Structures are given as structure tokens and as C-alpha cells.
Amino acid sequence: PMKPPYIIGRVDLDGADTSFFHFIGGIDVTDIERIKEKVKIGMKVRAKWRDVTKGDIFDIDYFEPV
């Protein structure tokens, strides 16, 4: 998992009936103004997969804005 500071978001996958919380990455977390510009409710994201997978939810390293 990511080390603090980090962003957590609720992810709704297309076609799924449930949502889950996961890391939001690909954003410079040291610039709060940039975060407020990029991270929005309803924004589209895509999974950033780990190079080595283990078969658990953390095979997805984080979700990044599209």
C-alpha cells in the first residue's frame, strides 16, 4: 500500500452494484490546490496495476485520473 500522505476515494466500477475505497494516485499530494483541481466527485479513473500481483485488492496499486 501507499505511504502517507495519500488520497483515498470511493470507486464505482462500471457495471458493478457496489463500490469500494482505494488509493487515488498519479497526483502530486504536496500541492493542495492541484489536488482540488484534479480530484472531483464523479471523475473517471483507471486502475494502475502492480508489476507483480498476488491475487488481492492491492494488485491494483492505485486508481489515477483519466
mmCIF file of C-alpha atoms in Angstrom:
data_model
loop_
_atom_site.group_PDB
_atom_site.id
_atom_site.type_symbol
_atom_site.label_atom_id
_atom_site.label_comp_id
_atom_site.label_asym_id
_atom_site.label_seq_id
_atom_site.Cartn_x
_atom_site.Cartn_y
_atom_site.Cartn_z
ATOM 1 C CA PRO A 1 0.000 0.000 0.000
ATOM 2 C CA MET A 2 0.930 3.630 -0.475
ATOM 3 C CA LYS A 3 2.714 5.575 2.231
ATOM 4 C CA PRO A 4 1.191 8.793 3.647
ATOM 5 C CA PRO A 5 0.307 11.333 2.572
ATOM 6 C CA TYR A 6 -2.156 9.820 0.133
ATOM 7 C CA ILE A 7 -5.678 10.255 -1.203
ATOM 8 C CA ILE A 8 -8.452 7.703 -0.676
ATOM 9 C CA GLY A 9 -11.533 7.702 -2.869
ATOM 10 C CA ARG A 10 -14.710 5.684 -3.299
ATOM 11 C CA VAL A 11 -14.508 3.843 -6.604
ATOM 12 C CA ASP A 12 -17.610 2.759 -8.527
ATOM 13 C CA LEU A 13 -16.708 0.337 -11.315
ATOM 14 C CA ASP A 14 -18.839 0.498 -14.462
ATOM 15 C CA GLY A 15 -21.474 -2.229 -14.322
ATOM 16 C CA ALA A 16 -20.905 -3.066 -10.635
ATOM 17 C CA ASP A 17 -23.575 -2.854 -7.939
ATOM 18 C CA THR A 18 -21.167 -1.955 -5.141
ATOM 19 C CA SER A 19 -18.330 0.467 -4.590
ATOM 20 C CA PHE A 20 -15.127 0.298 -2.571
ATOM 21 C CA PHE A 21 -12.467 2.612 -1.217
ATOM 22 C CA HIS A 22 -8.975 2.601 -2.694
ATOM 23 C CA PHE A 23 -5.948 4.814 -3.205
ATOM 24 C CA ILE A 24 -6.065 7.638 -5.763
ATOM 25 C CA GLY A 25 -2.609 8.233 -7.227
ATOM 26 C CA GLY A 26 -0.848 9.952 -10.068
ATOM 27 C CA ILE A 27 -1.384 13.316 -8.355
ATOM 28 C CA ASP A 28 1.194 15.441 -6.539
ATOM 29 C CA VAL A 29 -0.110 15.366 -2.957
ATOM 30 C CA THR A 30 2.180 18.200 -1.860
ATOM 31 C CA ASP A 31 0.147 20.750 -3.850
ATOM 32 C CA ILE A 32 -3.300 21.062 -2.247
ATOM 33 C CA GLU A 33 -4.545 23.480 -4.920
ATOM 34 C CA ARG A 34 -3.661 20.970 -7.658
ATOM 35 C CA ILE A 35 -5.488 18.247 -5.733
ATOM 36 C CA LYS A 36 -8.618 20.412 -5.531
ATOM 37 C CA GLU A 37 -8.427 20.962 -9.315
ATOM 38 C CA LYS A 38 -7.897 17.301 -10.245
ATOM 39 C CA VAL A 39 -9.900 15.304 -7.693
ATOM 40 C CA LYS A 40 -13.648 15.669 -8.178
ATOM 41 C CA ILE A 41 -16.705 13.614 -7.339
ATOM 42 C CA GLY A 42 -17.656 11.573 -10.394
ATOM 43 C CA MET A 43 -14.264 11.854 -12.099
ATOM 44 C CA LYS A 44 -13.231 8.968 -14.328
ATOM 45 C CA VAL A 45 -10.294 6.876 -13.126
ATOM 46 C CA ARG A 46 -8.385 3.844 -14.350
ATOM 47 C CA ALA A 47 -6.539 1.164 -12.428
ATOM 48 C CA LYS A 48 -2.736 1.266 -12.211
ATOM 49 C CA TRP A 49 -1.752 -2.373 -11.728
ATOM 50 C CA ARG A 50 1.321 -3.538 -9.818
ATOM 51 C CA ASP A 51 4.080 -5.239 -11.782
ATOM 52 C CA VAL A 52 3.915 -8.299 -9.514
ATOM 53 C CA THR A 53 0.452 -9.484 -8.490
ATOM 54 C CA LYS A 54 -0.605 -11.631 -5.517
ATOM 55 C CA GLY A 55 -4.321 -12.085 -6.160
ATOM 56 C CA ASP A 56 -5.676 -9.468 -3.769
ATOM 57 C CA ILE A 57 -7.163 -5.953 -3.952
ATOM 58 C CA PHE A 58 -3.680 -4.440 -3.726
ATOM 59 C CA ASP A 59 -2.839 -5.900 -7.147
ATOM 60 C CA ILE A 60 -4.284 -2.512 -8.087
ATOM 61 C CA ASP A 61 -1.601 -0.117 -6.877
ATOM 62 C CA TYR A 62 -3.958 2.844 -7.181
ATOM 63 C CA PHE A 63 -6.531 4.486 -9.435
ATOM 64 C CA GLU A 64 -5.426 7.503 -11.469
ATOM 65 C CA PRO A 65 -7.495 10.236 -13.122
ATOM 66 C CA VAL A 66 -8.204 9.623 -16.814
#
